mmCIF file with all atom_site columns, C-alpha atoms in Angstrom:
data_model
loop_
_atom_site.group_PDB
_atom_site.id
_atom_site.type_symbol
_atom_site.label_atom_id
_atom_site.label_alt_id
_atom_site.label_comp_id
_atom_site.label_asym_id
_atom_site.label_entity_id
_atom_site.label_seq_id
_atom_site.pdbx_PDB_ins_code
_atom_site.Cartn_x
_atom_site.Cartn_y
_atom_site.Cartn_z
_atom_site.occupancy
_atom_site.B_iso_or_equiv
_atom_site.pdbx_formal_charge
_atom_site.auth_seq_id
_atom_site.auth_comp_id
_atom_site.auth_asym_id
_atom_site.auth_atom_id
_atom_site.pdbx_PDB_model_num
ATOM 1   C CA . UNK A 1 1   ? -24.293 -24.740 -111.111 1.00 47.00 ? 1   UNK A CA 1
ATOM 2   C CA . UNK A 1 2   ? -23.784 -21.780 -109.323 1.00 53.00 ? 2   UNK A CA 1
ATOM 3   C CA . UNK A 1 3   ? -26.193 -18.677 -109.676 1.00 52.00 ? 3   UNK A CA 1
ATOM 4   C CA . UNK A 1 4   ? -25.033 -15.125 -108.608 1.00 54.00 ? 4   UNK A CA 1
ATOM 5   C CA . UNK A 1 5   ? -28.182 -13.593 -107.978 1.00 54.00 ? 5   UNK A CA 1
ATOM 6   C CA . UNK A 1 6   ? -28.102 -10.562 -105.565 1.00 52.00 ? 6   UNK A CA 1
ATOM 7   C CA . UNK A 1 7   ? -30.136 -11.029 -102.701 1.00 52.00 ? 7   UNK A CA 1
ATOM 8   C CA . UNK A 1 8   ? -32.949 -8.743  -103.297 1.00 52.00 ? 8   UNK A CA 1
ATOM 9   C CA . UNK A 1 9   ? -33.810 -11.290 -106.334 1.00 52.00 ? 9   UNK A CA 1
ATOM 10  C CA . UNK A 1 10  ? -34.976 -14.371 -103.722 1.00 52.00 ? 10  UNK A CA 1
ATOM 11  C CA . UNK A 1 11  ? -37.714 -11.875 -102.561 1.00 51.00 ? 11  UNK A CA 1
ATOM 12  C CA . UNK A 1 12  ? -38.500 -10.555 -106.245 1.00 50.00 ? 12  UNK A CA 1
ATOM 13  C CA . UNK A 1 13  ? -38.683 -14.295 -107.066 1.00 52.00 ? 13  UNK A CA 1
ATOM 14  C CA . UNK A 1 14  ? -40.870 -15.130 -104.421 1.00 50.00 ? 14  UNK A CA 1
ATOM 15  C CA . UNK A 1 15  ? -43.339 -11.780 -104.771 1.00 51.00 ? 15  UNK A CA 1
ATOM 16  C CA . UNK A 1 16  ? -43.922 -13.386 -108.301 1.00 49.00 ? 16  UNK A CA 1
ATOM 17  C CA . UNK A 1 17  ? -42.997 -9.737  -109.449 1.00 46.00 ? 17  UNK A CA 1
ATOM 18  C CA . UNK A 1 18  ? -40.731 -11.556 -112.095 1.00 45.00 ? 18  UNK A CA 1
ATOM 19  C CA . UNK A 1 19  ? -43.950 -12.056 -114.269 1.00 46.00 ? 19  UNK A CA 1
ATOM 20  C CA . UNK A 1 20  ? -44.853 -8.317  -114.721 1.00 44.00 ? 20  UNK A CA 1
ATOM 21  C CA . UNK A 1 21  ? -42.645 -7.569  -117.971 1.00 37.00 ? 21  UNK A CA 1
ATOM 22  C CA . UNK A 1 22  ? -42.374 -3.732  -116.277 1.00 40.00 ? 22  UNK A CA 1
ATOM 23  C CA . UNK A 1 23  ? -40.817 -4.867  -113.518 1.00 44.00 ? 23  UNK A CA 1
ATOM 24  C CA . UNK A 1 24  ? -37.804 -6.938  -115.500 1.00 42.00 ? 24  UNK A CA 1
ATOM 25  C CA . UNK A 1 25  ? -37.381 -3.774  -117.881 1.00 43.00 ? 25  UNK A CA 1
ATOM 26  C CA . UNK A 1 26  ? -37.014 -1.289  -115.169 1.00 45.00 ? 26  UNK A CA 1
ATOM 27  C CA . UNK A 1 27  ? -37.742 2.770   -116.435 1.00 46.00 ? 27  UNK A CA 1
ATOM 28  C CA . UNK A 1 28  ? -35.567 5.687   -116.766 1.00 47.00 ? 28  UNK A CA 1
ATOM 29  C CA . UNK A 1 29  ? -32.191 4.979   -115.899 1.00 50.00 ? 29  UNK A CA 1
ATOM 30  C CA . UNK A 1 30  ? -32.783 1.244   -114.479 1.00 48.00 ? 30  UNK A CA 1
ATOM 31  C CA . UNK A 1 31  ? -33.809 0.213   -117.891 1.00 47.00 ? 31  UNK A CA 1
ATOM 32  C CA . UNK A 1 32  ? -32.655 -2.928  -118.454 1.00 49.00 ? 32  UNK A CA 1
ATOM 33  C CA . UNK A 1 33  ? -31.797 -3.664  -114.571 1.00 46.00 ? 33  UNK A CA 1
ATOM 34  C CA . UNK A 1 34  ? -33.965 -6.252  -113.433 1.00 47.00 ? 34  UNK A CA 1
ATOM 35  C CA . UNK A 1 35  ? -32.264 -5.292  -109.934 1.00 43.00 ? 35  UNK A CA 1
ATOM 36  C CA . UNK A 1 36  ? -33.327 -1.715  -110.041 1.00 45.00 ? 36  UNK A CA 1
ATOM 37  C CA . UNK A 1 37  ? -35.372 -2.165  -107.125 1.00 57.00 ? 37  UNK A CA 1
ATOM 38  C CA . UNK A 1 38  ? -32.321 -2.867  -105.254 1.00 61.00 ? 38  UNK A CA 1
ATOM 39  C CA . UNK A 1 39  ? -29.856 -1.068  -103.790 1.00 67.00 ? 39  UNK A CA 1
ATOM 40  C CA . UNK A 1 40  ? -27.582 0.206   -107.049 1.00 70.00 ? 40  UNK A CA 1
ATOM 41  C CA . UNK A 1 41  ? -24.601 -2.069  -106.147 1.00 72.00 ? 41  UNK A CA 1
ATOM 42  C CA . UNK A 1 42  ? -27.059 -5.339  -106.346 1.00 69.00 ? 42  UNK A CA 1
ATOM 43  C CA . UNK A 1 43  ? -27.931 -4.431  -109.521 1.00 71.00 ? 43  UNK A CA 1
ATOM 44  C CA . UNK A 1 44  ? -27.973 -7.494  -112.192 1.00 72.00 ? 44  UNK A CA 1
ATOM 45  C CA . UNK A 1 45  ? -28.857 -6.920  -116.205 1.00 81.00 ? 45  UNK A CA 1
ATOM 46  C CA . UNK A 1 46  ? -31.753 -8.329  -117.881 1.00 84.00 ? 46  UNK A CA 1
ATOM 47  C CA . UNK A 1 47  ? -29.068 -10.426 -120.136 1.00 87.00 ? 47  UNK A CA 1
ATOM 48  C CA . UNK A 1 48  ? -26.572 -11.617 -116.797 1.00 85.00 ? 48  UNK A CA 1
ATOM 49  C CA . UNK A 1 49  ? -29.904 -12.719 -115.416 1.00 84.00 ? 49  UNK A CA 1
ATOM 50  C CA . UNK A 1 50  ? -31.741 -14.366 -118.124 1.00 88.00 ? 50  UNK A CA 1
ATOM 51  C CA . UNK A 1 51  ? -28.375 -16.291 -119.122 1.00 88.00 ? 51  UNK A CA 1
ATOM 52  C CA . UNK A 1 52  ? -28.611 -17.691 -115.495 1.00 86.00 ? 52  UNK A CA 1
ATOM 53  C CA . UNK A 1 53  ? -32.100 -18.401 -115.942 1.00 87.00 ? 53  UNK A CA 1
ATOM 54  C CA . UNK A 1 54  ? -31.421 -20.755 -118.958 1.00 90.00 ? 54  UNK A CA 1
ATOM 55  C CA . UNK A 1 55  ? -29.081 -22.500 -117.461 1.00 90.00 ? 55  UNK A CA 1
ATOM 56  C CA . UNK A 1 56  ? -31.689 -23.554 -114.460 1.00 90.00 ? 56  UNK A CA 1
ATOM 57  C CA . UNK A 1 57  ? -34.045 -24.467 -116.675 1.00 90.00 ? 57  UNK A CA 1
ATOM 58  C CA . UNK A 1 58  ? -31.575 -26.375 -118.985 1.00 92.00 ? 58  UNK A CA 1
ATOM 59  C CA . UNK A 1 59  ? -30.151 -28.525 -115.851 1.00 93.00 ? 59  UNK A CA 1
ATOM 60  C CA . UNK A 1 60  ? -33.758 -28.877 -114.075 1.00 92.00 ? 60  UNK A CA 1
ATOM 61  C CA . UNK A 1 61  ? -32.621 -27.610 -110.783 1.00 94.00 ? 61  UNK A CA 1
ATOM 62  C CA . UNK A 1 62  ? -30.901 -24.821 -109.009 1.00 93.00 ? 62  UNK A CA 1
ATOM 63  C CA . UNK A 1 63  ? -28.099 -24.688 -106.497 1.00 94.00 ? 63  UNK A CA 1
ATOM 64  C CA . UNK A 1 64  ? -28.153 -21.183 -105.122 1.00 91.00 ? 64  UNK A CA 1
ATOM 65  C CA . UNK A 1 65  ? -25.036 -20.540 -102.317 1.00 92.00 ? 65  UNK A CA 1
ATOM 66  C CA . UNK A 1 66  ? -24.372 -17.863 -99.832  1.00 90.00 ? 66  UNK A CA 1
ATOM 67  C CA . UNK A 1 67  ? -27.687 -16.285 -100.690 1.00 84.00 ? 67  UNK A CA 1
ATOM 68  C CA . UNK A 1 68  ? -29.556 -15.587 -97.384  1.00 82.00 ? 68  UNK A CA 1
ATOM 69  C CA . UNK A 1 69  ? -26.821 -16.552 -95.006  1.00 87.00 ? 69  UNK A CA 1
ATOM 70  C CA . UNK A 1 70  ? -22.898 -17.132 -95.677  1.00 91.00 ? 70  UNK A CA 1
ATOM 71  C CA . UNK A 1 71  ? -22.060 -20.879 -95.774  1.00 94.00 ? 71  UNK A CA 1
ATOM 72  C CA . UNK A 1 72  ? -25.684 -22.241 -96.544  1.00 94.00 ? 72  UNK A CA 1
ATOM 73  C CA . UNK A 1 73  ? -27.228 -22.984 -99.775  1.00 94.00 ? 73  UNK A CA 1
ATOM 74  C CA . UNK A 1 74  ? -30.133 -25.034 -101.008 1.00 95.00 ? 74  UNK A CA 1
ATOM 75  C CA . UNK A 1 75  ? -30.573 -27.025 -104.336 1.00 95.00 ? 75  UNK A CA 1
ATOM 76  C CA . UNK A 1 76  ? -33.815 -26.560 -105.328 1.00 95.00 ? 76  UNK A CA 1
ATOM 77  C CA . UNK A 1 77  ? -36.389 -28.435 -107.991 1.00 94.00 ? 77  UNK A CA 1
ATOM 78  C CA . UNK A 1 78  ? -39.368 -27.313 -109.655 1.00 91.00 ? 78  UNK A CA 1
ATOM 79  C CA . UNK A 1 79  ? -42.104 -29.572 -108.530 1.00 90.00 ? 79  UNK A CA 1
ATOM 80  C CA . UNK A 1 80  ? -44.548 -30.742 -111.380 1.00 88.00 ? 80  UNK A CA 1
ATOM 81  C CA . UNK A 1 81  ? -47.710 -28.330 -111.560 1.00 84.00 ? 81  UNK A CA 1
ATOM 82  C CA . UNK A 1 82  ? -50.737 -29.024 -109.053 1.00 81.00 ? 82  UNK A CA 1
ATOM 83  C CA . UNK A 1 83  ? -54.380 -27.729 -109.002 1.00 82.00 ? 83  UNK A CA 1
ATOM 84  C CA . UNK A 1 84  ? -53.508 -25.154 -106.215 1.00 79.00 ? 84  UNK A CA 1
ATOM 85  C CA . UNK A 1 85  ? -52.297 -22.223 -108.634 1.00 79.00 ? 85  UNK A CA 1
ATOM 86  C CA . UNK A 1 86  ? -48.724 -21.901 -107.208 1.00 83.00 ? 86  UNK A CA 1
ATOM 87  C CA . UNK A 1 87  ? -45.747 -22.996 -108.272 1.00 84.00 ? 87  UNK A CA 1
ATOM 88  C CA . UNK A 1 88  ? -43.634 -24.778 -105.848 1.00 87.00 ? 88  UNK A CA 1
ATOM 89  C CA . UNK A 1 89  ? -40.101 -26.722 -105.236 1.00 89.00 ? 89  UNK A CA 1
ATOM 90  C CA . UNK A 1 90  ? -39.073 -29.168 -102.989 1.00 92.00 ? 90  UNK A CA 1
ATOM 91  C CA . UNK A 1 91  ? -34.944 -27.941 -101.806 1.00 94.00 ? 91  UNK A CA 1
ATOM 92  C CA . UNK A 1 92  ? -32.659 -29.472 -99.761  1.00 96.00 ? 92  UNK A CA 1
ATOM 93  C CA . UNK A 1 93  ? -30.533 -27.205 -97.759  1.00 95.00 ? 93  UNK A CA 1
ATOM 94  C CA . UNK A 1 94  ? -27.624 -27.378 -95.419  1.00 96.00 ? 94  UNK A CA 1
ATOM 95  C CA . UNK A 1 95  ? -23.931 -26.134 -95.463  1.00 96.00 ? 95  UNK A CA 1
ATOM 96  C CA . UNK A 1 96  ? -22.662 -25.115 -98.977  1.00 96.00 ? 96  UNK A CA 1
ATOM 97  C CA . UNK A 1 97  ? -19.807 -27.403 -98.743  1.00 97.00 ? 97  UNK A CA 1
ATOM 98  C CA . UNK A 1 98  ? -21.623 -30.732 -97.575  1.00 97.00 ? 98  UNK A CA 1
ATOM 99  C CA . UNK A 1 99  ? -24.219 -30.098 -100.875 1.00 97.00 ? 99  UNK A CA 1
ATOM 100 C CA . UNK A 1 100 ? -21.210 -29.624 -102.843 1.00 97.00 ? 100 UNK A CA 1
ATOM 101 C CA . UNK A 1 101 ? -19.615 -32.512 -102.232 1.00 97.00 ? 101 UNK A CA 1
ATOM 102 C CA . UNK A 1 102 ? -23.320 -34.624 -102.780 1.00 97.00 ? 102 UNK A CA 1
ATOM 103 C CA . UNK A 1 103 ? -24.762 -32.573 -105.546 1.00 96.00 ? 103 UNK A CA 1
ATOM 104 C CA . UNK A 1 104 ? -25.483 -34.978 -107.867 1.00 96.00 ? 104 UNK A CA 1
ATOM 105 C CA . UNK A 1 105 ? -26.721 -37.769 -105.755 1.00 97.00 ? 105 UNK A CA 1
ATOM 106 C CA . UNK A 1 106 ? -29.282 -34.587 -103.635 1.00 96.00 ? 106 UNK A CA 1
ATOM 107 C CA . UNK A 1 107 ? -30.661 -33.886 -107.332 1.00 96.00 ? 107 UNK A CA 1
ATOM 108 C CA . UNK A 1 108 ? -31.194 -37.571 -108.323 1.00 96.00 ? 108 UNK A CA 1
ATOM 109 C CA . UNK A 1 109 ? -32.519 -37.969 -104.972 1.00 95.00 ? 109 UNK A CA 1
ATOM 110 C CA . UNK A 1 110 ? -35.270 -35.368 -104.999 1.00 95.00 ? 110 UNK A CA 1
ATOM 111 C CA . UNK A 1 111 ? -35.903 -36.227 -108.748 1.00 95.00 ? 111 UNK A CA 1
ATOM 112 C CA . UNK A 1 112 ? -36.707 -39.335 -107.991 1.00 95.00 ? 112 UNK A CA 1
ATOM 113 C CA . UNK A 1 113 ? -39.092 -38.424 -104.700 1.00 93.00 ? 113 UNK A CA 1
ATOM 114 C CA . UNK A 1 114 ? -41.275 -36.320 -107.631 1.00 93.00 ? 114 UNK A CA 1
ATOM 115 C CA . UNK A 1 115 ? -40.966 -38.864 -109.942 1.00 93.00 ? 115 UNK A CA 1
ATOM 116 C CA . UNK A 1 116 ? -42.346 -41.508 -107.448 1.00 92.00 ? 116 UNK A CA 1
ATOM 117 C CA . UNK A 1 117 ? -44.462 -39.710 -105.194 1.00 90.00 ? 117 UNK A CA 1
ATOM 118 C CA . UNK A 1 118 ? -45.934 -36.460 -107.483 1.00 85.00 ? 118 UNK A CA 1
ATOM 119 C CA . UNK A 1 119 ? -45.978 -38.045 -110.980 1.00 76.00 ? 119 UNK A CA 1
#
C-alpha cells in the first residue's frame, strides 16, 4: 500500500507529537489539519490521514515511497511491545522499485524474523 504522507509527518511521527490530541486538531484556521505545522502546501486532513492510518494498521505494515529521498522507500513493521517504553519497527529499505517488485515476500520475511526471534 502506498501512503501519501507529506514529509513533515515522518518527523511528527517520530517526535511522538501524534499522541497529543491538540496537535492532530490543529487551532484557528488549521483546525482539522494535522499538517498545520507544515508548510500550507503539505497540509493533510485529519480524515485523508486517519483513512491512511487504518489501512496500516489493517495490513500490519507500511510501505512508505519517495518520502525522505526520491526513488527510496522502506516497508516497515510494528515490532511487538518490549519493556523499554518505545515503540519500535524493524524496515527494510532500498530502491522503491526493487521493494515493489518483492513486497510480499520483504513483509513475510520480516514477519516471520518477529515471529521467530521477538515472540
Amino acid at each position: 500500500m502506498d501512503h501519501p504522507f507529506p514529509k513533515r509527518f515522518v518527523e511528527i511521527l517520530n517526535s511522538g507529537s501524534l499522541r497529543d490530541k491538540h496537535k492532530l486538531r490543529g487551532t484557528g484556521s488549521d483546525a482539522g489539519h494535522v499538517g498545520f505545522v507544515c508548510p500550507k502546501e503539505e497540509h493533510f486532513e485529519l480524515n485523508a490521514l486517519m483513512k491512511i492510518v487504518n489501512g496500516i494498521r489493517r495490513d500490519g505494515y507500511m510501505f512508505s515511497k519517495h518520502i525522505v529521498v526520491q526513488d527510496a522507500g522502506v516497508i516497515a513493521v510494528l515490532l511487538p511491545k518490549r519493556d523499554f517504553g518505545r515503540d519500535l519497527v524493524l524496515g527494510v529499505g532500498g530502491p522503491v522499485s526493487r521493494l515493489e517488485e518483492r513486497q510480499d515476500e520483504i513483509v513475510a520475511f520480516i514477519r516471520e524474523g518477529i515471529a521467530r526471534h521477538l515472540s
